[in-house]
Coordinates of C-alpha atoms in Angstrom, one line a residue:
Chain A
M17 CA -17.4 25.4 -11.7
F18 CA -13.4 24.2 -12.4
P19 CA -12.7 23.8 -15.3
T20 CA -15.0 26.1 -17.7
P21 CA -17.9 24.6 -18.9
I22 CA -17.0 22.8 -22.0
Q23 CA -20.5 24.2 -23.4
Q24 CA -18.5 28.3 -22.8
T25 CA -15.9 27.0 -24.9
S26 CA -15.6 28.0 -28.9
R27 CA -16.9 25.2 -30.9
F28 CA -13.2 23.7 -32.0
T29 CA -12.3 22.7 -28.4
Q30 CA -15.9 21.4 -27.9
I31 CA -15.4 19.5 -30.4
S32 CA -11.9 18.6 -29.8
Y33 CA -13.2 16.7 -25.8
K34 CA -15.9 15.4 -27.9
V35 CA -13.6 12.9 -29.4
A36 CA -10.5 13.1 -27.2
L37 CA -13.0 11.8 -23.9
P38 CA -14.4 7.7 -25.8
L39 CA -10.6 8.0 -27.4
T40 CA -9.5 7.9 -23.5
I41 CA -11.8 5.4 -22.0
L42 CA -10.5 3.0 -25.5
I43 CA -7.3 3.3 -23.6
W44 CA -7.4 3.9 -20.4
L45 CA -9.7 0.9 -20.6
L46 CA -7.2 -1.2 -23.5
P47 CA -5.7 -4.4 -21.4
L48 CA -9.1 -5.2 -20.5
A49 CA -11.0 -5.6 -23.7
A50 CA -7.5 -6.8 -24.7
I51 CA -8.2 -10.1 -22.5
M52 CA -12.2 -9.6 -22.9
M53 CA -11.3 -10.4 -26.1
T54 CA -9.2 -12.5 -25.3
S55 CA -11.4 -14.9 -23.4
V56 CA -13.5 -15.9 -26.3
R57 CA -10.4 -16.7 -28.6
S58 CA -9.6 -20.3 -29.5
I59 CA -6.1 -21.4 -28.7
A60 CA -5.4 -21.2 -32.7
D61 CA -6.7 -18.2 -33.1
I62 CA -4.3 -17.3 -30.3
N63 CA -1.1 -18.9 -31.8
A64 CA -1.6 -17.7 -35.2
G65 CA -1.7 -13.6 -33.4
N66 CA -4.7 -12.7 -33.9
Y67 CA -5.2 -10.1 -31.4
W68 CA -7.0 -7.4 -32.8
G69 CA -9.5 -9.1 -35.7
W70 CA -12.7 -10.9 -34.9
P71 CA -12.2 -13.6 -33.6
E72 CA -12.0 -16.8 -35.9
Q73 CA -14.1 -18.8 -34.1
W74 CA -16.4 -17.5 -30.5
M75 CA -15.0 -19.3 -28.1
L76 CA -17.7 -18.5 -25.8
I77 CA -18.9 -20.9 -24.2
E78 CA -16.0 -24.0 -24.9
N79 CA -13.8 -20.9 -23.1
Y80 CA -16.0 -20.1 -19.7
T81 CA -17.7 -24.0 -19.8
E82 CA -13.7 -25.2 -19.0
V83 CA -12.5 -23.1 -16.4
F84 CA -15.8 -24.2 -14.8
A85 CA -14.9 -27.8 -15.8
R86 CA -11.6 -28.5 -15.8
T87 CA -10.2 -26.3 -12.2
N88 CA -11.8 -25.4 -8.9
M89 CA -13.4 -22.6 -10.1
G90 CA -16.7 -22.8 -9.1
R91 CA -15.5 -23.9 -5.4
Y92 CA -12.9 -21.2 -5.4
L93 CA -16.1 -18.8 -5.8
L94 CA -18.1 -20.4 -3.3
N95 CA -15.3 -20.0 -1.2
S96 CA -15.1 -16.1 -1.8
V97 CA -18.4 -15.3 -1.0
L98 CA -18.7 -18.0 2.2
I99 CA -15.9 -15.5 2.7
T100 CA -16.8 -12.1 2.3
V101 CA -20.4 -12.4 3.0
P102 CA -19.7 -13.1 7.2
V103 CA -16.7 -10.5 7.7
M104 CA -18.8 -8.2 6.0
I105 CA -21.1 -8.6 8.6
F106 CA -19.8 -8.9 11.9
S107 CA -17.0 -6.4 10.8
V108 CA -19.6 -3.5 10.0
G109 CA -21.4 -4.6 13.6
L110 CA -18.9 -4.9 16.2
A111 CA -17.9 -1.0 14.3
T112 CA -21.6 0.2 14.5
M113 CA -20.9 -0.2 18.7
A114 CA -17.3 1.2 19.0
G115 CA -18.2 3.7 16.5
F116 CA -21.0 5.1 18.4
A117 CA -20.0 5.0 22.0
L118 CA -16.7 6.4 20.9
A119 CA -19.0 9.6 18.9
K120 CA -20.9 9.6 21.0
Y121 CA -20.2 8.9 24.6
K122 CA -17.2 11.7 26.5
F123 CA -15.1 9.6 28.7
R124 CA -11.5 9.7 28.8
G125 CA -9.5 7.7 26.8
R126 CA -11.8 8.4 24.0
I127 CA -8.9 9.7 21.6
A128 CA -6.5 7.5 22.1
I129 CA -8.6 4.8 21.0
F130 CA -9.6 6.2 18.2
A131 CA -6.5 7.0 17.8
V132 CA -5.3 3.1 17.7
F133 CA -8.5 1.9 15.8
I134 CA -7.0 4.1 13.0
G135 CA -3.4 3.7 13.0
G136 CA -4.4 0.2 13.3
N137 CA -5.2 0.1 9.6
F138 CA -2.5 1.2 8.1
V139 CA 0.3 -0.8 9.3
P140 CA 2.0 -3.2 6.9
F141 CA 0.5 -6.8 6.5
Q142 CA 3.3 -7.9 7.3
I143 CA 3.8 -6.8 10.9
L144 CA 0.9 -9.3 11.5
M145 CA 1.9 -11.9 9.6
I146 CA 3.9 -14.1 11.7
P147 CA 2.6 -13.8 14.9
V148 CA -1.5 -13.7 13.1
R149 CA -0.8 -16.9 11.9
D150 CA 1.0 -19.1 15.1
L151 CA -2.2 -17.8 16.5
T152 CA -4.7 -19.7 13.6
I153 CA -2.3 -23.0 13.9
Q154 CA -2.5 -23.1 17.7
T155 CA -6.2 -22.3 17.5
G156 CA -6.9 -24.9 15.2
L157 CA -7.9 -22.7 12.2
Y158 CA -5.1 -22.4 9.8
D159 CA -6.8 -23.9 7.0
T160 CA -10.1 -23.2 7.0
I161 CA -12.3 -20.5 6.1
W162 CA -12.6 -19.4 9.8
A163 CA -9.5 -18.2 9.5
L164 CA -9.9 -16.2 6.9
I165 CA -12.9 -14.9 8.3
I166 CA -11.7 -14.0 11.4
F167 CA -8.9 -12.5 10.8
H168 CA -10.7 -10.0 7.8
T169 CA -13.7 -8.8 10.9
A170 CA -10.5 -8.3 13.3
F171 CA -8.3 -6.1 10.9
Q172 CA -11.4 -4.7 9.6
T173 CA -12.9 -3.1 12.6
G174 CA -10.1 -1.2 12.6
F175 CA -11.5 1.1 8.8
C176 CA -14.6 0.4 10.0
T177 CA -14.8 2.3 13.1
L178 CA -13.5 4.4 11.5
F179 CA -15.7 6.2 9.6
M180 CA -18.9 4.7 11.7
R181 CA -17.9 7.3 14.6
N182 CA -17.4 10.3 11.6
F183 CA -20.7 8.9 10.5
I184 CA -22.5 9.5 13.9
V185 CA -20.8 12.1 15.9
G186 CA -22.7 13.9 13.1
L187 CA -26.3 12.6 14.5
P188 CA -28.1 15.5 17.0
D189 CA -27.5 14.7 20.2
E190 CA -30.7 16.2 20.8
L191 CA -32.5 13.0 19.6
F192 CA -30.6 11.0 22.3
E193 CA -30.9 13.8 25.0
S194 CA -34.1 13.3 24.7
C195 CA -34.6 9.3 24.6
R196 CA -32.4 9.0 27.3
L197 CA -35.8 12.0 29.8
E198 CA -38.6 9.7 28.3
G199 CA -35.9 6.7 29.6
A200 CA -34.3 4.1 27.3
S201 CA -32.2 2.7 28.5
E202 CA -28.6 2.2 26.2
W203 CA -29.3 -0.3 24.4
Q204 CA -32.8 0.8 23.3
I205 CA -31.1 4.4 22.5
F206 CA -28.1 1.7 20.6
T207 CA -31.1 -0.4 18.6
K208 CA -34.6 2.1 18.2
I209 CA -32.2 5.4 16.8
V210 CA -29.1 5.1 16.1
L211 CA -28.7 1.7 13.5
P212 CA -32.2 2.7 11.7
L213 CA -30.1 6.6 11.5
V214 CA -26.6 5.0 10.3
R215 CA -28.0 2.4 7.1
P216 CA -27.5 4.5 4.3
A217 CA -23.6 4.4 6.0
L218 CA -24.0 0.7 6.6
A219 CA -24.6 0.4 2.7
A220 CA -21.2 2.2 1.2
L221 CA -19.4 0.6 4.6
S222 CA -20.7 -3.2 3.5
V223 CA -20.2 -2.1 -0.8
L224 CA -16.8 -1.4 0.3
I225 CA -15.3 -4.2 2.5
F226 CA -16.5 -6.4 0.5
T227 CA -14.3 -5.4 -2.3
F228 CA -11.6 -5.4 0.0
I229 CA -12.2 -8.4 1.6
W230 CA -13.1 -10.4 -2.4
N231 CA -9.6 -9.0 -3.6
D232 CA -7.3 -9.6 -0.6
Y233 CA -5.0 -12.4 -2.0
F234 CA -1.9 -12.0 0.7
W235 CA -3.7 -13.4 4.0
A236 CA -5.3 -16.4 1.8
L237 CA -1.6 -17.2 0.4
V238 CA -1.1 -16.7 4.8
L239 CA -3.4 -18.4 6.4
V240 CA -4.6 -21.5 4.2
Q241 CA -3.1 -23.4 1.4
S242 CA -6.0 -25.9 0.2
D243 CA -8.3 -26.1 -2.4
E244 CA -11.0 -26.6 -0.8
V245 CA -10.7 -23.4 1.5
R246 CA -9.0 -21.1 -0.9
P247 CA -10.6 -18.2 -2.0
I248 CA -10.7 -16.7 -5.8
T249 CA -7.3 -14.7 -5.9
A250 CA -4.8 -17.1 -4.6
G251 CA -7.3 -19.5 -7.1
I252 CA -6.9 -17.6 -10.3
S253 CA -3.1 -17.6 -9.6
A254 CA -2.6 -21.7 -7.9
L255 CA -3.8 -21.7 -11.6
R256 CA -2.8 -20.0 -13.8
G257 CA 0.8 -22.1 -13.1
Q258 CA -1.7 -24.5 -14.6
W259 CA -2.2 -22.7 -17.4
L260 CA 1.3 -21.5 -18.7
A261 CA -0.1 -20.5 -21.6
S262 CA -3.3 -21.2 -22.6
W263 CA -4.1 -17.3 -22.5
Q264 CA -7.6 -18.2 -23.1
L265 CA -8.3 -19.6 -19.9
I266 CA -6.5 -17.5 -17.5
S267 CA -8.2 -14.9 -19.4
A268 CA -11.9 -16.2 -19.1
G269 CA -10.5 -16.8 -15.9
S270 CA -9.7 -13.4 -15.2
I271 CA -13.0 -12.2 -16.0
V272 CA -15.0 -14.6 -13.8
A273 CA -13.4 -12.8 -10.8
A274 CA -13.1 -9.9 -11.5
L275 CA -17.1 -9.7 -12.0
P276 CA -18.5 -10.1 -8.9
P277 CA -16.6 -6.4 -7.3
V278 CA -17.2 -5.4 -10.7
I279 CA -21.0 -6.2 -10.7
L280 CA -22.1 -4.4 -7.6
F281 CA -20.1 -1.3 -8.2
F282 CA -21.7 -0.5 -10.9
A283 CA -25.1 -1.5 -9.2
M284 CA -23.7 0.5 -5.6
Q285 CA -22.1 3.3 -7.2
R286 CA -23.1 6.0 -5.6
H287 CA -22.8 4.0 -2.0
F288 CA -19.6 2.9 -3.1
I289 CA -18.2 6.0 -4.3
A290 CA -19.6 7.8 -1.2
G291 CA -17.4 5.4 1.5
L292 CA -14.8 5.8 -0.3
T293 CA -14.1 9.5 -0.5
L294 CA -15.3 9.9 2.9
G295 CA -12.9 12.7 4.7
A296 CA -12.4 13.6 1.7
T297 CA -13.6 17.2 1.1
K298 CA -13.3 17.7 4.5
G299 CA -10.9 17.2 7.2
Chain B
M12 CA -25.6 10.6 46.5
Q13 CA -25.4 7.4 46.8
E14 CA -28.3 6.2 44.0
T15 CA -26.2 9.2 41.6
S16 CA -22.9 7.3 41.7
G17 CA -23.8 3.9 40.8
Q18 CA -25.6 5.2 38.1
S19 CA -22.7 6.9 37.1
R20 CA -20.6 4.3 37.4
W21 CA -23.1 1.9 35.2
H22 CA -23.5 5.1 32.4
A23 CA -19.5 4.8 32.5
L24 CA -19.6 1.4 32.3
T25 CA -21.7 1.9 28.6
P26 CA -19.4 3.5 26.2
W27 CA -16.8 0.2 27.4
L28 CA -18.8 -2.5 26.7
F29 CA -20.4 -1.0 23.5
M30 CA -16.3 -1.0 22.2
L31 CA -15.1 -4.5 23.6
P32 CA -15.5 -6.8 21.4
A33 CA -14.1 -4.9 18.8
M34 CA -11.5 -3.7 21.0
L35 CA -10.6 -7.2 22.1
L36 CA -10.8 -9.0 18.7
F37 CA -8.7 -5.3 17.5
A38 CA -6.1 -5.9 19.9
V39 CA -5.7 -9.5 19.7
Y40 CA -5.1 -9.8 15.6
V41 CA -3.5 -6.8 14.9
I42 CA -2.3 -4.5 18.4
I43 CA -0.8 -7.1 20.0
P44 CA 0.8 -8.9 16.9
I45 CA 3.0 -5.9 16.2
F46 CA 4.8 -6.1 19.3
Q47 CA 4.6 -9.9 19.1
S48 CA 7.1 -9.4 16.0
I49 CA 9.2 -7.0 16.9
W50 CA 10.1 -9.2 19.5
I51 CA 10.4 -11.8 17.1
S52 CA 12.4 -9.7 15.3
F53 CA 15.5 -10.6 18.0
F54 CA 15.4 -14.6 17.5
D55 CA 16.2 -17.3 15.3
W56 CA 13.8 -19.0 14.9
D57 CA 12.6 -21.8 12.2
G58 CA 8.7 -21.5 12.8
I59 CA 9.2 -25.0 14.4
G60 CA 11.3 -25.0 16.9
D61 CA 13.1 -22.9 20.0
K62 CA 14.0 -19.2 19.4
V63 CA 17.1 -18.2 19.9
F64 CA 18.3 -15.2 21.4
I65 CA 20.5 -13.2 19.6
G66 CA 19.9 -9.4 19.8
F67 CA 20.2 -6.7 16.8
G68 CA 21.6 -9.9 15.3
N69 CA 19.3 -10.3 12.8
Y70 CA 19.3 -6.3 11.9
A71 CA 22.9 -6.8 11.9
E72 CA 22.7 -8.7 9.1
L73 CA 20.7 -6.8 7.1
M74 CA 22.6 -4.7 6.5
D75 CA 25.0 -6.8 4.8
D76 CA 22.7 -8.1 2.4
P77 CA 22.0 -6.9 -1.0
Q78 CA 18.9 -8.1 -0.9
F79 CA 17.8 -6.3 1.7
W80 CA 19.3 -2.7 0.2
T81 CA 17.2 -3.7 -3.3
A82 CA 14.1 -4.0 -1.4
L83 CA 14.4 -1.3 0.0
W84 CA 15.6 0.5 -2.8
N85 CA 12.7 -0.7 -5.0
N86 CA 10.2 0.7 -2.0
V87 CA 11.9 4.2 -2.4
L88 CA 10.7 3.4 -6.6
W89 CA 7.0 2.7 -5.5
L90 CA 6.9 5.6 -3.3
L91 CA 8.2 8.2 -5.7
F92 CA 7.1 6.9 -8.9
F93 CA 3.6 6.1 -7.7
M94 CA 3.4 9.5 -6.6
L95 CA 3.0 10.3 -10.4
A96 CA -0.9 9.0 -9.0
V97 CA -1.4 11.7 -7.4
P98 CA -1.1 14.0 -10.0
I99 CA -2.0 12.5 -13.0
G100 CA -5.5 11.6 -11.0
L101 CA -6.0 15.4 -9.9
G102 CA -5.4 15.3 -14.7
V103 CA -8.1 13.1 -14.6
A104 CA -10.6 14.2 -12.5
L105 CA -10.6 18.2 -14.0
F106 CA -10.4 16.4 -18.0
L107 CA -13.9 15.1 -16.8
N108 CA -15.7 16.9 -14.9
Q109 CA -17.3 18.0 -17.8
Q110 CA -21.1 18.3 -17.8
V111 CA -21.4 16.6 -21.3
L112 CA -24.2 13.4 -21.7
G113 CA -22.9 10.4 -20.5
I114 CA -19.9 11.8 -19.0
R115 CA -21.3 9.2 -15.7
A116 CA -20.9 6.3 -18.0
V117 CA -17.0 7.3 -18.5
K118 CA -16.5 8.8 -15.1
S119 CA -17.6 4.8 -13.7
L120 CA -15.4 3.7 -16.9
F121 CA -12.2 5.4 -16.0
F122 CA -12.8 4.3 -11.8
F123 CA -13.6 0.5 -12.3
P124 CA -9.4 -0.6 -12.9
F125 CA -9.9 0.2 -8.9
V126 CA -12.4 -2.0 -8.0
I127 CA -10.3 -5.1 -10.0
S128 CA -8.1 -7.5 -7.8
Q129 CA -4.6 -6.4 -8.0
V130 CA -3.7 -10.4 -8.6
I131 CA -6.4 -9.8 -12.4
V132 CA -4.5 -7.0 -12.6
G133 CA -1.5 -9.1 -12.1
V134 CA -2.7 -10.8 -14.6
V135 CA -4.2 -8.5 -16.9
F136 CA -0.4 -6.5 -17.2
S137 CA 1.4 -10.3 -17.8
W138 CA 0.0 -10.6 -20.2
F139 CA 0.0 -7.0 -22.0
Y140 CA 4.0 -7.2 -21.3
D141 CA 4.3 -10.7 -22.4
P142 CA 7.1 -10.6 -25.5
S143 CA 6.0 -13.4 -27.3
S144 CA 2.4 -12.5 -27.8
G145 CA 1.3 -9.1 -25.6
L146 CA -0.5 -6.1 -27.0
L147 CA 2.4 -4.2 -25.6
Q148 CA 4.7 -5.3 -28.3
D149 CA 2.4 -5.1 -31.6
I150 CA 1.7 -1.3 -30.2
I151 CA 6.0 -0.6 -29.7
G152 CA 6.4 -3.0 -33.3
I153 CA 4.3 -0.8 -35.3
F154 CA 6.7 2.3 -34.4
G155 CA 9.5 -0.9 -35.9
F156 CA 10.9 -1.3 -31.7
E157 CA 12.1 -5.3 -31.3
P158 CA 9.8 -7.2 -29.0
L159 CA 10.5 -5.7 -25.0
P160 CA 10.4 -8.5 -22.6
I161 CA 10.0 -5.7 -20.0
L162 CA 9.9 -7.9 -17.1
A163 CA 12.7 -10.4 -17.7
S164 CA 14.5 -7.4 -17.5
E165 CA 16.0 -6.9 -14.1
S166 CA 16.3 -2.7 -15.3
M167 CA 13.5 -2.5 -16.3
A168 CA 10.6 -4.7 -14.1
T169 CA 10.2 -2.9 -11.2
Y170 CA 9.1 0.2 -13.4
G171 CA 6.2 -2.3 -15.0
I172 CA 4.9 -3.7 -11.6
I173 CA 4.9 -0.3 -11.0
A174 CA 3.1 1.4 -13.9
A175 CA 0.4 -1.7 -13.6
G176 CA -0.5 -0.4 -10.2
L177 CA -0.6 3.2 -11.7
W178 CA -3.5 1.9 -13.2
P179 CA -5.9 1.2 -10.7
Q180 CA -3.9 3.8 -8.2
I181 CA -5.0 6.8 -10.4
A182 CA -8.2 5.6 -10.9
Y183 CA -8.3 6.2 -7.0
T184 CA -7.4 10.0 -6.8
M185 CA -9.0 10.6 -9.5
I186 CA -12.3 9.9 -8.1
L187 CA -11.3 11.5 -5.1
Y188 CA -10.4 14.8 -6.9
L189 CA -13.7 14.3 -8.6
T190 CA -15.2 14.7 -5.5
G191 CA -12.9 17.3 -4.6
L192 CA -14.5 19.6 -7.2
N193 CA -17.2 19.1 -6.6
N194 CA -17.5 21.1 -3.2
L195 CA -15.4 23.6 -5.0
S196 CA -17.0 26.5 -3.8
P197 CA -18.8 28.7 -7.0
D198 CA -18.3 31.7 -4.4
Q199 CA -14.4 32.2 -5.1
I200 CA -14.1 31.2 -8.3
E201 CA -16.5 33.4 -9.7
A202 CA -14.5 35.9 -7.7
A203 CA -10.9 34.6 -9.0
R204 CA -12.3 35.0 -12.4
M205 CA -13.6 38.4 -11.5
D206 CA -10.2 39.2 -10.7
G207 CA -8.7 37.4 -14.3
A208 CA -7.9 34.7 -13.2
H209 CA -7.8 31.7 -14.8
G210 CA -5.8 28.3 -16.6
W211 CA -2.7 28.1 -14.7
S212 CA -3.1 30.5 -12.5
M213 CA -6.6 29.8 -10.8
L214 CA -5.5 26.5 -11.9
W215 CA -3.2 26.8 -8.7
K216 CA -3.7 29.5 -6.3
V217 CA -7.4 28.6 -6.2
I218 CA -8.9 25.3 -7.0
I219 CA -5.1 23.7 -6.0
P220 CA -5.7 25.5 -2.6
Q221 CA -9.3 24.6 -2.0
L222 CA -8.4 20.6 -2.7
R223 CA -5.9 20.4 0.0
P224 CA -8.1 17.7 1.5
A225 CA -7.8 15.3 -1.3
T226 CA -4.9 15.7 -2.2
F227 CA -4.1 15.1 1.7
I228 CA -6.1 11.8 1.0
A229 CA -4.7 11.1 -1.6
V230 CA -1.3 10.9 -1.2
V231 CA -1.6 9.2 2.6
V232 CA -4.0 6.3 0.7
T233 CA -1.2 5.8 -2.6
V234 CA 2.3 6.0 -0.2
I235 CA 0.8 3.3 2.4
G236 CA -0.3 1.9 -1.9
A237 CA 3.5 1.3 -2.5
L238 CA 4.5 0.3 0.6
R239 CA 2.0 -2.2 1.4
S240 CA 2.7 -3.5 -2.4
F241 CA 2.9 -6.9 -3.0
D242 CA 0.0 -8.6 -5.0
L243 CA 1.4 -7.4 -8.1
V244 CA 4.9 -8.0 -7.6
A245 CA 4.2 -11.2 -6.8
T246 CA 1.8 -12.4 -9.2
M247 CA 3.9 -10.3 -12.2
T248 CA 7.2 -11.5 -10.8
G249 CA 7.9 -13.2 -7.5
G250 CA 10.5 -10.7 -6.8
G251 CA 12.4 -12.0 -10.4
P252 CA 14.0 -11.9 -11.2
Y253 CA 17.0 -12.8 -10.2
G254 CA 15.9 -10.8 -6.9
S255 CA 15.7 -7.4 -8.1
T256 CA 11.7 -6.7 -8.3
T257 CA 11.6 -8.1 -4.7
V258 CA 10.2 -5.7 -2.4
L259 CA 10.4 -5.4 1.8
A260 CA 6.7 -6.3 1.8
F261 CA 7.3 -9.5 -1.2
F262 CA 10.5 -9.6 0.9
M263 CA 9.4 -10.6 4.1
Y264 CA 6.4 -13.1 3.2
E265 CA 9.4 -15.3 1.4
Q266 CA 12.4 -15.1 4.2
S267 CA 9.2 -16.8 6.1
I268 CA 7.5 -18.7 5.0
F269 CA 9.5 -20.2 2.1
S270 CA 12.6 -19.8 3.3
Y271 CA 11.2 -20.8 7.9
R272 CA 13.0 -17.6 8.8
M273 CA 11.0 -16.3 10.5
G274 CA 13.1 -14.3 13.2
Y275 CA 14.4 -12.8 10.1
G276 CA 11.7 -12.0 8.1
A277 CA 10.5 -10.2 11.4
A278 CA 13.1 -7.9 11.7
I279 CA 12.8 -7.1 7.9
A280 CA 8.5 -6.7 8.6
T281 CA 9.7 -4.1 11.8
V282 CA 11.7 -1.7 9.0
L283 CA 8.6 -1.0 6.7
F284 CA 6.7 -0.6 10.5
L285 CA 9.1 2.2 11.2
L286 CA 9.0 2.8 7.9
M287 CA 5.5 3.3 7.6
L288 CA 5.2 4.7 11.6
V289 CA 5.8 7.8 9.9
Y290 CA 3.2 8.5 8.2
I291 CA 0.6 7.4 10.0
A292 CA 1.8 9.7 13.1
F293 CA 2.1 12.4 10.9
F294 CA -2.0 10.7 9.9
L295 CA -2.8 10.9 13.6
W296 CA -1.7 13.6 14.2
R297 CA -2.8 15.7 11.5
M298 CA -6.9 13.5 12.0
L299 CA -6.5 14.6 15.5
R300 CA -5.4 18.3 15.0
A301 CA -8.9 18.6 12.7
E302 CA -10.5 17.0 16.3
R303 CA -9.9 19.4 18.8
G304 CA -10.3 21.9 15.7

């Protein structure tokens, strides 16, 4: 273990470590703590310059109600869900099939196709922007949630394929061979053997994709424009223009927008980190 | 013999059928658009009317556009300073790699800025920097300094945005290193301890070489993050003041969407793409080498 376990060090080091730990976490999360406090203050409190003190008035319910009552926040949240969930299902589904093919069949061009999926996944969004926007307008999908669903599904398929292929490649070949000898079709092998075995990877990947899509801002600006279809990231940014210096509302809105991926992260932490660090230990 | 060849032809088709939907979507929305964008960059086009072929005209114009050089220079700054996320992430990971009560909770609290949308990070830091009511002003006020309008200053705004970007990025590299530290070989560390290595010499000679896979991924995701920087610039300054914080990604968006200069925008995107291609090629080369070897 490195560094040396703190239990084996001097008493002084041990105590300093225990003091330093909460202190660093406090500093690290200071901007966030401040915004949480701000979201429950009254405008008078903010104007009086009370940032650190106890709120003069607790406006928790008032501020958060106002965010939902006076703006389209509820609609934005719903749109984000309607976009994110289908993308998660479609991209992971398509990628599991493609990943299986790339992992367990030997054919010419296999490495090249795999490389295209990986490389495409890293390109800057701007190189895709104009053609994708044109295509979306031509197909009549511009300013609908389908514009975002289809694009995100297509783009995330690259990352998902890389992920699933690397997971499936580790499954034992004998399993597939013995099924083939028993006369199972390739599709049966996929549904009966591959799908049950990749379940842990599916969980990890789904959480990651949820976060990526929920937090997307660029495509939300480029492919949709009306309040009825805007996801929360674009929504918050539009609301900031209206609220100007009403920091208590901006803060409350931001917290509402950040909450779903944060909850998901804390609920599925192990999967999330396993997904994110795949490749950090080998390769 | 006939039968088996028919069967094997069918068998040869199977993987392609499995890949077909993914390949089609990926080709239509990712691969083909890359070439279309490069093609569009040779035209003068407002997005609606006819395209007029102008060869390298857009690129020639870029060379004379001070805004392009500002954007490019800012991308260089992003690349340089964003890299701080790698050593700092390692530092935090070393700091947190202990087994004490509540350490799991501390690790996840450290990580969670990464889960938050960059738009929200932008809002949080805009408020943090706000000259009239921001937290930063209070902090430097304690030391007797005047309020510092970071985001309104042409010379400081980009650094202010990069600092905001480092917050989630450090969280990311930290988690990569924590996983790496978890997978260190205890035997080698013990052997090195026997040989008298400890502290810095241990870190340099034994630990960091073993963390190479984590470092590789950390560098790759940080480079990509730096070149992709858009959300923070858009939410914190919108490229201002006077275009001083623009980056290629934002400059391209601005030119295409607000100025209706699709050809020019495509040329900017192509430059950004070529920059990124260096790293993509490097990554693929390493990945495929590992695959074969």
